[in-house]
């Protein structure tokens, strides 16, 4: 039994839905289908989920939301009419949006309920379409599927009890179409996962039913060895391990949601990333273990938007608890850190800029001065991280030398190196302005 998840671009138009129908028809093992909300039809189009968020925010702020509402309905009308589906489907979507808006709930609950309508409607439309082409398909609500989540609106986490309930889906006959992106708390309240979370639903369901394969259909042929906007036509990755994928998606590889790896990884369900527009291509397989080939580097990931909080104090190494106290201050401010490279008298804490407001930064700096009495505190901004990723890389002779030579030949100063903390990656911190030429140079050294 396979679980196939189709992303926003695969659900964006009637033509795309027909391709989805063909893919499902081609393989009877594709029994459970998870879908996203209709995504962008063209690069400057707006995703249905974003329209629903705009609608909800306008309503909550007392502004006019009718235009957003019309745009959502028009998109669904276009799809249902082109597929000649029953008009009641559209009426049902209109009714659902109106009833969520009218409900006497908090703004946060309303927003999550509105956001979920994209996926929910998509699943109902696909299931009706599959029936219209002669397949026995039915829509399953995430509550009935057994997807029980924590009470964290917009960032729900799956609860362990869900998996045993989801296993029961194996008993159901026909093709099951489940909306991605949301689940329900034990108390029955709807909660969405983080953005892009339909991948997470797919992985949860694949783990729950113990699928033989989790196929993730998107709009790229495969996972590439490097960001194609930096290096033109990069090599495709055929097979990579869960650990390698995790490291790559941490630093900017957005093909597959990083949280989505966890359920598949726990149950060791292989994942295959494929293109809905070219389903005959092999795509990229993500597996627990792979044969070690002579090339130990599988990909180079990079991301900007980092700052480094540098703290130095003479004889820091002798001061028991210095690191803990420093990280405690960050914890108190609700700021997570990415890496913490340290020396004998200094420590840098790398933080994503998105986690740090001006106010939090001021509080953190003041408390470090007051409580830890350092000699220096400096906030280095505009940093980028590059991860050179591959199983076995850390134990292979000469990789670091190759990477640092590549950076030197691109005339890039390395601000930070972290090698060995992870078994599968080597991390370089550089100035964001040097990013593109660093990545190009590393790519040529490892892949040309
Ligand atoms: N529709 C949701 C989003 O845009 C979830 C998804 O597409 O996976 O974030």
Short mmCIF file of C-alpha atoms and ligand atoms in Angstrom, two decimals:
data_model
loop_
_atom_site.label_atom_id
_atom_site.label_comp_id
_atom_site.label_asym_id
_atom_site.label_seq_id
_atom_site.Cartn_x
_atom_site.Cartn_y
_atom_site.Cartn_z
CA UNK A 1 0.00 0.00 0.00
CA UNK A 2 1.37 3.39 -1.05
CA UNK A 3 0.48 6.83 0.26
CA UNK A 4 0.67 9.53 -2.42
CA UNK A 5 0.66 13.20 -1.51
CA UNK A 6 -0.02 15.86 -4.13
CA UNK A 7 1.21 19.41 -3.50
CA UNK A 8 -0.36 22.77 -4.28
CA UNK A 9 0.85 23.01 -7.88
CA UNK A 10 -0.64 19.55 -8.58
CA UNK A 11 -4.03 20.74 -7.29
CA UNK A 12 -3.92 24.24 -8.85
CA UNK A 13 -6.09 23.70 -11.95
CA UNK A 14 -8.50 21.20 -13.50
CA UNK A 15 -5.76 20.09 -15.93
CA UNK A 16 -3.42 19.36 -13.02
CA UNK A 17 -6.16 17.38 -11.24
CA UNK A 18 -6.61 15.28 -14.37
CA UNK A 19 -2.89 14.46 -14.25
CA UNK A 20 -3.33 13.50 -10.59
CA UNK A 21 -6.24 11.25 -11.59
CA UNK A 22 -4.06 9.50 -14.21
CA UNK A 23 -1.25 8.95 -11.73
CA UNK A 24 -3.65 7.41 -9.20
CA UNK A 25 -5.24 5.23 -11.87
CA UNK A 26 -1.88 3.92 -13.07
CA UNK A 27 -1.01 2.13 -9.85
CA UNK A 28 -3.64 0.30 -7.75
CA UNK A 29 -1.24 0.37 -4.77
CA UNK A 30 -1.85 4.14 -4.51
CA UNK A 31 -4.68 3.68 -2.06
CA UNK A 32 -4.34 6.66 0.21
CA UNK A 33 -4.10 10.12 -1.26
CA UNK A 34 -3.24 13.26 0.72
CA UNK A 35 -3.73 16.67 -0.89
CA UNK A 36 -2.70 20.29 -0.49
CA UNK A 37 -4.88 23.30 -1.25
CA UNK A 38 -4.72 24.65 -4.83
CA UNK A 39 -1.41 26.48 -5.18
CA UNK A 40 -0.13 29.01 -7.70
CA UNK A 41 -1.08 28.61 -11.37
CA UNK A 42 1.61 31.08 -12.48
CA UNK A 43 4.61 32.50 -10.58
CA UNK A 44 2.72 35.67 -9.64
CA UNK A 45 -0.54 33.92 -8.69
CA UNK A 46 -1.67 33.63 -5.03
CA UNK A 47 -2.09 30.31 -3.20
CA UNK A 48 -5.58 29.55 -1.90
CA UNK A 49 -4.14 29.23 1.63
CA UNK A 50 -2.75 32.77 1.41
CA UNK A 51 -6.10 34.06 0.15
CA UNK A 52 -7.86 32.34 3.07
CA UNK A 53 -5.39 33.90 5.53
CA UNK A 54 -5.98 37.35 3.98
CA UNK A 55 -9.72 36.76 4.21
CA UNK A 56 -9.50 35.78 7.87
CA UNK A 57 -7.21 38.67 8.81
CA UNK A 58 -9.44 41.17 7.02
CA UNK A 59 -12.50 39.81 8.85
CA UNK A 60 -10.75 39.85 12.24
CA UNK A 61 -9.56 43.45 11.71
CA UNK A 62 -13.06 44.55 10.76
CA UNK A 63 -12.00 45.27 7.15
CA UNK A 64 -13.82 44.21 4.02
CA UNK A 65 -13.07 40.62 3.13
CA UNK A 66 -15.58 40.12 0.30
CA UNK A 67 -12.98 40.45 -2.47
CA UNK A 68 -10.81 37.67 -0.98
CA UNK A 69 -13.89 35.52 -0.53
CA UNK A 70 -14.83 35.97 -4.21
CA UNK A 71 -11.30 35.10 -5.32
CA UNK A 72 -11.35 31.87 -3.31
CA UNK A 73 -14.74 30.88 -4.67
CA UNK A 74 -13.76 31.79 -8.25
CA UNK A 75 -10.73 29.50 -8.04
CA UNK A 76 -12.82 26.57 -6.84
CA UNK A 77 -15.55 27.37 -9.37
CA UNK A 78 -13.02 27.29 -12.21
CA UNK A 79 -11.81 23.83 -11.14
CA UNK A 80 -15.21 22.26 -10.45
CA UNK A 81 -16.79 23.62 -13.65
CA UNK A 82 -13.92 22.47 -15.86
CA UNK A 83 -14.14 19.01 -14.34
CA UNK A 84 -17.96 19.07 -14.75
CA UNK A 85 -18.48 18.28 -11.07
CA UNK A 86 -21.72 18.70 -9.19
CA UNK A 87 -22.57 22.31 -8.25
CA UNK A 88 -23.29 21.19 -4.67
CA UNK A 89 -19.53 20.87 -4.11
CA UNK A 90 -19.08 24.61 -4.64
CA UNK A 91 -22.14 25.44 -2.57
CA UNK A 92 -20.70 23.32 0.22
CA UNK A 93 -17.40 25.28 0.11
CA UNK A 94 -19.27 28.60 0.21
CA UNK A 95 -21.33 27.38 3.15
CA UNK A 96 -18.26 26.18 5.05
CA UNK A 97 -16.44 29.53 4.71
CA UNK A 98 -19.55 31.45 5.79
CA UNK A 99 -20.14 29.25 8.78
CA UNK A 100 -16.49 29.50 9.98
CA UNK A 101 -16.63 33.29 9.71
CA UNK A 102 -19.93 33.38 11.61
CA UNK A 103 -18.76 31.08 14.43
CA UNK A 104 -18.30 32.58 17.86
CA UNK A 105 -14.64 31.48 18.25
CA UNK A 106 -11.32 33.17 18.99
CA UNK A 107 -9.43 34.85 16.14
CA UNK A 108 -6.74 32.18 16.29
CA UNK A 109 -9.22 29.29 16.00
CA UNK A 110 -11.05 31.07 13.21
CA UNK A 111 -7.83 31.55 11.26
CA UNK A 112 -6.84 27.89 11.59
CA UNK A 113 -10.34 26.76 10.58
CA UNK A 114 -10.28 29.07 7.54
CA UNK A 115 -6.77 27.95 6.51
CA UNK A 116 -7.88 24.32 6.53
CA UNK A 117 -10.68 24.96 4.03
CA UNK A 118 -8.19 24.99 1.13
CA UNK A 119 -7.05 21.41 1.77
CA UNK A 120 -10.49 20.21 2.85
CA UNK A 121 -12.16 21.46 -0.35
CA UNK A 122 -9.31 20.13 -2.48
CA UNK A 123 -9.82 16.63 -1.02
CA UNK A 124 -13.58 16.75 -1.61
CA UNK A 125 -13.08 17.90 -5.20
CA UNK A 126 -10.46 15.25 -5.97
CA UNK A 127 -12.55 12.47 -4.49
CA UNK A 128 -15.59 13.58 -6.54
CA UNK A 129 -13.44 13.77 -9.65
CA UNK A 130 -11.99 10.27 -9.10
CA UNK A 131 -15.54 8.92 -8.75
CA UNK A 132 -16.51 10.72 -11.98
CA UNK A 133 -13.79 8.82 -13.88
CA UNK A 134 -15.00 5.52 -12.47
CA UNK A 135 -12.76 4.98 -9.43
CA UNK A 136 -14.17 4.04 -6.04
CA UNK A 137 -12.92 6.99 -4.00
CA UNK A 138 -14.10 8.64 -0.82
CA UNK A 139 -13.20 11.74 1.18
CA UNK A 140 -11.96 11.12 4.73
CA UNK A 141 -11.82 13.92 7.27
CA UNK A 142 -8.57 14.00 9.33
CA UNK A 143 -10.63 13.41 12.50
CA UNK A 144 -12.06 10.20 11.07
CA UNK A 145 -8.61 9.26 9.81
CA UNK A 146 -7.37 9.45 13.43
CA UNK A 147 -5.05 12.46 13.09
CA UNK A 148 -4.96 13.77 16.67
CA UNK A 149 -2.70 16.73 17.37
CA UNK A 150 -1.48 19.04 20.14
CA UNK A 151 -3.24 22.30 20.94
CA UNK A 152 -0.83 24.58 19.04
CA UNK A 153 -2.67 26.61 16.41
CA UNK A 154 -0.57 27.00 13.27
CA UNK A 155 2.11 24.67 14.62
CA UNK A 156 0.29 21.52 15.73
CA UNK A 157 2.31 18.41 16.56
CA UNK A 158 1.05 14.89 16.03
CA UNK A 159 0.20 12.88 19.18
CA UNK A 160 1.54 9.34 19.40
CA UNK A 161 -1.91 7.78 19.88
CA UNK A 162 -2.77 8.80 16.33
CA UNK A 163 -0.68 6.13 14.64
CA UNK A 164 -2.64 3.16 15.98
CA UNK A 165 -5.91 4.85 14.95
CA UNK A 166 -4.58 5.66 11.48
CA UNK A 167 -3.63 1.98 11.04
CA UNK A 168 -7.36 1.19 10.87
CA UNK A 169 -7.53 2.99 7.51
CA UNK A 170 -6.08 -0.20 6.04
CA UNK A 171 -9.49 -1.84 6.55
CA UNK A 172 -11.33 0.68 4.39
CA UNK A 173 -12.12 -0.21 0.81
CA UNK A 174 -11.45 1.97 -2.22
CA UNK A 175 -9.23 5.01 -2.60
CA UNK A 176 -9.20 7.34 0.39
CA UNK A 177 -8.62 11.06 -0.13
CA UNK A 178 -7.48 12.91 2.99
CA UNK A 179 -6.91 16.68 3.23
CA UNK A 180 -3.39 17.56 4.39
CA UNK A 181 -2.25 20.33 6.74
CA UNK A 182 -4.58 19.84 9.72
CA UNK A 183 -5.76 17.55 12.46
CA UNK A 184 -7.94 17.76 15.58
CA UNK A 185 -7.13 17.95 19.29
CA UNK A 186 -8.54 15.32 21.68
CA UNK A 187 -11.23 17.92 22.46
CA UNK A 188 -12.17 18.07 18.77
CA UNK A 189 -10.70 21.46 17.93
CA UNK A 190 -9.21 21.92 14.47
CA UNK A 191 -5.47 22.80 14.39
CA UNK A 192 -3.21 23.33 11.40
CA UNK A 193 0.40 22.23 11.09
CA UNK A 194 3.07 24.78 10.17
CA UNK A 195 2.99 26.18 6.62
CA UNK A 196 3.63 23.59 3.95
CA UNK A 197 2.28 21.02 6.40
CA UNK A 198 0.47 18.73 3.96
CA UNK A 199 3.81 16.93 3.58
CA UNK A 200 3.58 16.25 7.33
CA UNK A 201 0.08 14.74 7.00
CA UNK A 202 1.31 12.51 4.17
CA UNK A 203 4.19 11.25 6.25
CA UNK A 204 2.02 10.70 9.34
CA UNK A 205 -0.50 8.69 7.33
CA UNK A 206 2.25 6.70 5.59
CA UNK A 207 3.78 5.86 8.98
CA UNK A 208 0.36 5.08 10.51
CA UNK A 209 -0.75 2.62 7.82
CA UNK A 210 2.83 1.27 7.52
CA UNK A 211 2.88 2.02 3.80
CA UNK A 212 5.49 0.45 1.56
CA UNK A 213 6.22 3.87 0.06
CA UNK A 214 5.34 7.50 0.64
CA UNK A 215 5.25 9.28 -2.72
CA UNK A 216 5.43 13.04 -2.58
CA UNK A 217 4.31 14.54 -5.90
CA UNK A 218 5.45 18.09 -6.53
CA UNK A 219 6.53 20.25 -9.49
CA UNK A 220 10.26 19.50 -9.69
CA UNK A 221 11.89 16.44 -11.26
CA UNK A 222 13.95 15.65 -8.18
CA UNK A 223 15.91 17.09 -5.30
CA UNK A 224 18.93 18.90 -6.77
CA UNK A 225 22.46 18.84 -5.40
CA UNK A 226 22.40 22.61 -4.99
CA UNK A 227 19.94 25.49 -5.23
CA UNK A 228 19.15 25.82 -9.00
CA UNK A 229 18.80 29.58 -8.65
CA UNK A 230 22.49 29.74 -7.71
CA UNK A 231 23.93 27.09 -10.07
CA UNK A 232 22.13 26.51 -13.37
CA UNK A 233 21.09 22.91 -14.17
CA UNK A 234 22.61 21.26 -11.11
CA UNK A 235 22.96 17.49 -10.76
CA UNK A 236 19.90 15.58 -9.57
CA UNK A 237 20.13 13.49 -6.42
CA UNK A 238 18.79 9.97 -7.05
CA UNK A 239 19.04 8.59 -3.51
CA UNK A 240 19.72 10.17 -0.17
CA UNK A 241 19.28 9.14 3.44
CA UNK A 242 16.83 10.66 5.94
CA UNK A 243 19.77 12.24 7.75
CA UNK A 244 21.11 13.83 4.59
CA UNK A 245 17.67 15.17 3.68
CA UNK A 246 17.26 16.59 7.16
CA UNK A 247 20.54 18.51 6.90
CA UNK A 248 19.73 19.76 3.41
CA UNK A 249 16.22 20.90 4.28
CA UNK A 250 17.53 22.63 7.41
CA UNK A 251 19.53 25.00 5.24
CA UNK A 252 17.15 25.97 2.51
CA UNK A 253 16.12 22.83 0.55
CA UNK A 254 12.39 23.43 0.60
CA UNK A 255 11.21 20.57 -1.64
CA UNK A 256 10.08 18.57 1.38
CA UNK A 257 9.00 19.94 4.78
CA UNK A 258 11.67 19.13 7.38
CA UNK A 259 9.11 18.07 10.03
CA UNK A 260 7.66 15.62 7.52
CA UNK A 261 10.71 13.40 7.70
CA UNK A 262 10.15 12.43 11.34
CA UNK A 263 7.16 10.03 11.06
CA UNK A 264 8.57 8.38 7.91
CA UNK A 265 11.98 8.07 9.55
CA UNK A 266 10.56 6.51 12.74
CA UNK A 267 8.75 3.80 10.76
CA UNK A 268 11.50 3.61 8.12
CA UNK A 269 9.03 4.27 5.30
CA UNK A 270 10.93 5.13 2.10
CA UNK A 271 9.95 8.46 0.56
CA UNK A 272 10.00 9.26 -3.16
CA UNK A 273 9.84 12.84 -4.43
CA UNK A 274 8.32 12.90 -7.93
CA UNK A 275 7.03 15.39 -10.50
CA UNK A 276 3.27 15.32 -11.23
CA UNK A 277 4.01 16.75 -14.68
CA UNK A 278 6.59 14.05 -15.50
CA UNK A 279 5.59 11.04 -13.40
CA UNK A 280 7.66 8.64 -15.55
CA UNK A 281 10.91 10.19 -14.24
CA UNK A 282 12.56 8.38 -11.31
CA UNK A 283 12.58 11.33 -8.88
CA UNK A 284 14.57 11.24 -5.64
CA UNK A 285 14.38 8.44 -3.08
CA UNK A 286 14.88 9.11 0.61
CA UNK A 287 15.83 5.95 2.49
CA UNK A 288 17.29 4.81 5.80
CA UNK A 289 20.53 3.48 4.37
CA UNK A 290 22.18 3.63 0.99
CA UNK A 291 25.18 2.03 -0.64
CA UNK A 292 28.20 4.20 0.01
CA UNK A 293 29.44 5.36 -3.39
CA UNK A 294 32.77 7.02 -4.03
CA UNK A 295 31.14 10.47 -3.90
CA UNK A 296 30.50 11.21 -0.26
CA UNK A 297 29.00 14.70 -0.78
CA UNK A 298 25.36 14.52 -1.96
CA UNK A 299 24.42 18.17 -1.80
CA UNK A 300 25.31 21.70 -0.78
CA UNK A 301 22.63 23.64 1.05
CA UNK A 302 22.76 27.30 1.96
CA UNK A 303 20.63 29.81 3.73
CA UNK A 304 20.84 33.46 4.73
CA UNK A 305 19.23 35.34 7.61
CA UNK A 306 21.55 34.40 10.49
CA UNK A 307 23.26 36.49 13.18
CA UNK A 308 25.97 35.48 15.60
CA UNK A 309 26.02 36.63 19.19
CA UNK A 310 29.71 36.65 20.14
CA UNK A 311 30.56 36.70 23.86
CA UNK A 312 34.12 36.67 25.21
CA UNK A 313 35.49 36.60 28.73
CA UNK A 314 39.01 35.93 29.93
CA UNK A 315 39.22 32.48 31.62
CA UNK A 316 35.72 31.57 30.45
CA UNK A 317 36.78 27.91 30.25
CA UNK A 318 37.24 27.78 34.03
CA UNK A 319 33.88 29.33 34.87
CA UNK A 320 31.48 26.50 35.63
CA UNK A 321 28.03 26.99 34.10
CA UNK A 322 28.88 29.94 31.81
CA UNK A 323 27.47 28.27 28.69
CA UNK A 324 24.36 27.08 30.50
CA UNK A 325 23.64 30.53 31.93
CA UNK A 326 24.10 32.14 28.52
CA UNK A 327 21.74 29.68 26.84
CA UNK A 328 19.29 30.04 29.73
CA UNK A 329 19.00 33.75 29.00
CA UNK A 330 18.07 32.91 25.41
CA UNK A 331 15.59 30.32 26.63
CA UNK A 332 13.94 32.85 28.95
CA UNK A 333 13.44 35.13 25.95
CA UNK A 334 11.96 32.25 23.93
CA UNK A 335 14.81 32.30 21.40
CA UNK A 336 16.13 29.02 20.00
CA UNK A 337 19.72 28.78 18.78
CA UNK A 338 21.11 26.98 15.76
CA UNK A 339 24.77 26.34 16.62
CA UNK A 340 27.09 27.34 19.43
CA UNK A 341 30.75 27.09 18.37
CA UNK A 342 33.10 27.97 21.24
CA UNK A 343 36.73 28.65 22.08
CA UNK A 344 38.55 28.73 25.41
CA UNK A 345 37.57 32.29 26.19
CA UNK A 346 34.66 32.87 23.86
CA UNK A 347 31.43 31.46 22.61
CA UNK A 348 29.27 32.37 19.59
CA UNK A 349 25.61 31.58 19.46
CA UNK A 350 24.13 31.47 15.98
CA UNK A 351 20.52 32.59 15.81
CA UNK A 352 18.07 32.92 12.93
CA UNK A 353 17.11 36.57 12.47
CA UNK A 354 13.46 35.56 12.26
CA UNK A 355 13.63 34.46 15.93
CA UNK A 356 15.11 37.72 17.21
CA UNK A 357 13.09 40.92 17.66
CA UNK A 358 14.82 44.20 18.56
CA UNK A 359 13.27 43.98 22.03
CA UNK A 360 14.46 40.42 22.66
CA UNK A 361 17.95 41.32 21.47
CA UNK A 362 18.12 44.28 23.87
CA UNK A 363 16.93 42.14 26.80
CA UNK A 364 19.39 39.35 26.01
CA UNK A 365 22.37 41.70 25.69
CA UNK A 366 21.51 43.53 28.90
CA UNK A 367 21.14 40.33 30.89
CA UNK A 368 24.42 38.91 29.57
CA UNK A 369 26.20 42.09 30.68
CA UNK A 370 24.51 42.16 34.08
CA UNK A 371 24.66 38.46 34.91
CA UNK A 372 27.75 37.11 33.13
CA UNK A 373 30.02 40.18 33.16
CA UNK A 374 31.73 39.41 29.83
CA UNK A 375 34.61 41.39 28.32
CA UNK A 376 32.87 41.73 24.95
CA UNK A 377 29.50 41.15 23.36
CA UNK A 378 29.20 41.66 19.61
CA UNK A 379 26.25 40.88 17.36
CA UNK A 380 27.53 39.94 13.89
CA UNK A 381 24.78 40.33 11.31
CA UNK A 382 24.08 39.28 7.72
CA UNK A 383 25.59 35.84 7.98
CA UNK A 384 24.88 32.89 5.72
CA UNK A 385 25.37 29.22 6.47
CA UNK A 386 26.53 26.65 3.97
CA UNK A 387 26.15 22.96 4.69
CA UNK A 388 28.18 20.46 2.71
CA UNK A 389 26.15 17.29 3.23
CA UNK A 390 26.83 13.59 2.81
CA UNK A 391 26.98 10.37 4.82
CA UNK A 392 30.55 9.41 5.54
CA UNK A 393 31.85 12.87 4.71
CA UNK A 394 33.22 13.63 8.14
CA UNK A 395 35.30 10.44 8.14
CA UNK A 396 36.60 10.91 4.59
CA UNK A 397 40.09 12.30 4.29
CA UNK A 398 40.46 15.60 2.43
CA UNK A 399 36.87 16.87 2.31
CA UNK A 400 37.49 19.85 4.57
CA UNK A 401 40.63 20.70 2.66
CA UNK A 402 38.72 20.58 -0.65
CA UNK A 403 35.94 22.78 0.73
CA UNK A 404 38.22 25.39 2.29
CA UNK A 405 40.32 25.52 -0.90
CA UNK A 406 37.12 26.12 -2.90
CA UNK A 407 36.15 28.98 -0.60
CA UNK A 408 39.66 30.45 -0.69
CA UNK A 409 39.73 30.35 -4.47
CA UNK A 410 36.43 32.29 -4.49
CA UNK A 411 38.16 34.80 -2.19
CA UNK A 412 35.72 34.15 0.64
CA UNK A 413 36.64 34.59 4.27
CA UNK A 414 35.27 31.79 6.47
CA UNK A 415 33.76 33.29 9.61
CA UNK A 416 33.05 29.94 11.22
CA UNK A 417 33.55 26.23 10.64
CA UNK A 418 31.65 23.48 12.37
CA UNK A 419 32.95 20.08 11.39
CA UNK A 420 32.27 16.95 13.30
CA UNK A 421 29.28 18.00 15.42
CA UNK A 422 27.07 16.34 12.86
CA UNK A 423 27.92 12.98 11.36
CA UNK A 424 26.71 14.00 7.96
CA UNK A 425 27.54 17.63 7.38
CA UNK A 426 30.21 20.26 7.51
CA UNK A 427 29.02 23.77 8.17
CA UNK A 428 30.61 27.04 7.06
CA UNK A 429 29.48 30.47 8.28
CA UNK A 430 30.27 33.27 5.84
CA UNK A 431 29.09 36.81 5.07
CA UNK A 432 25.75 36.70 3.22
CA UNK A 433 27.17 38.85 0.40
CA UNK A 434 29.69 36.06 -0.39
CA UNK A 435 27.07 33.34 -0.59
CA UNK A 436 26.55 32.82 -4.31
CA UNK A 437 30.19 32.69 -5.29
CA UNK A 438 30.96 30.39 -2.33
CA UNK A 439 28.25 27.93 -3.32
CA UNK A 440 29.26 28.02 -7.00
CA UNK A 441 32.86 27.32 -6.11
CA UNK A 442 31.99 24.46 -3.73
CA UNK A 443 29.65 22.94 -6.31
CA UNK A 444 32.36 22.94 -8.97
CA UNK A 445 34.87 21.33 -6.64
CA UNK A 446 32.53 18.54 -5.49
CA UNK A 447 30.36 17.92 -8.54
CA UNK A 448 32.07 18.98 -11.78
N1 LIG B 1 -1.65 24.85 1.94
C1 LIG B 1 -0.74 24.89 3.03
C2 LIG B 1 0.28 26.00 2.81
O1 LIG B 1 0.26 26.67 1.79
C3 LIG B 1 -0.13 23.56 3.30
C4 LIG B 1 0.56 22.90 2.13
O2 LIG B 1 0.40 23.33 0.99
O3 LIG B 1 1.29 21.93 2.35
O4 LIG B 1 1.10 26.19 3.66
#
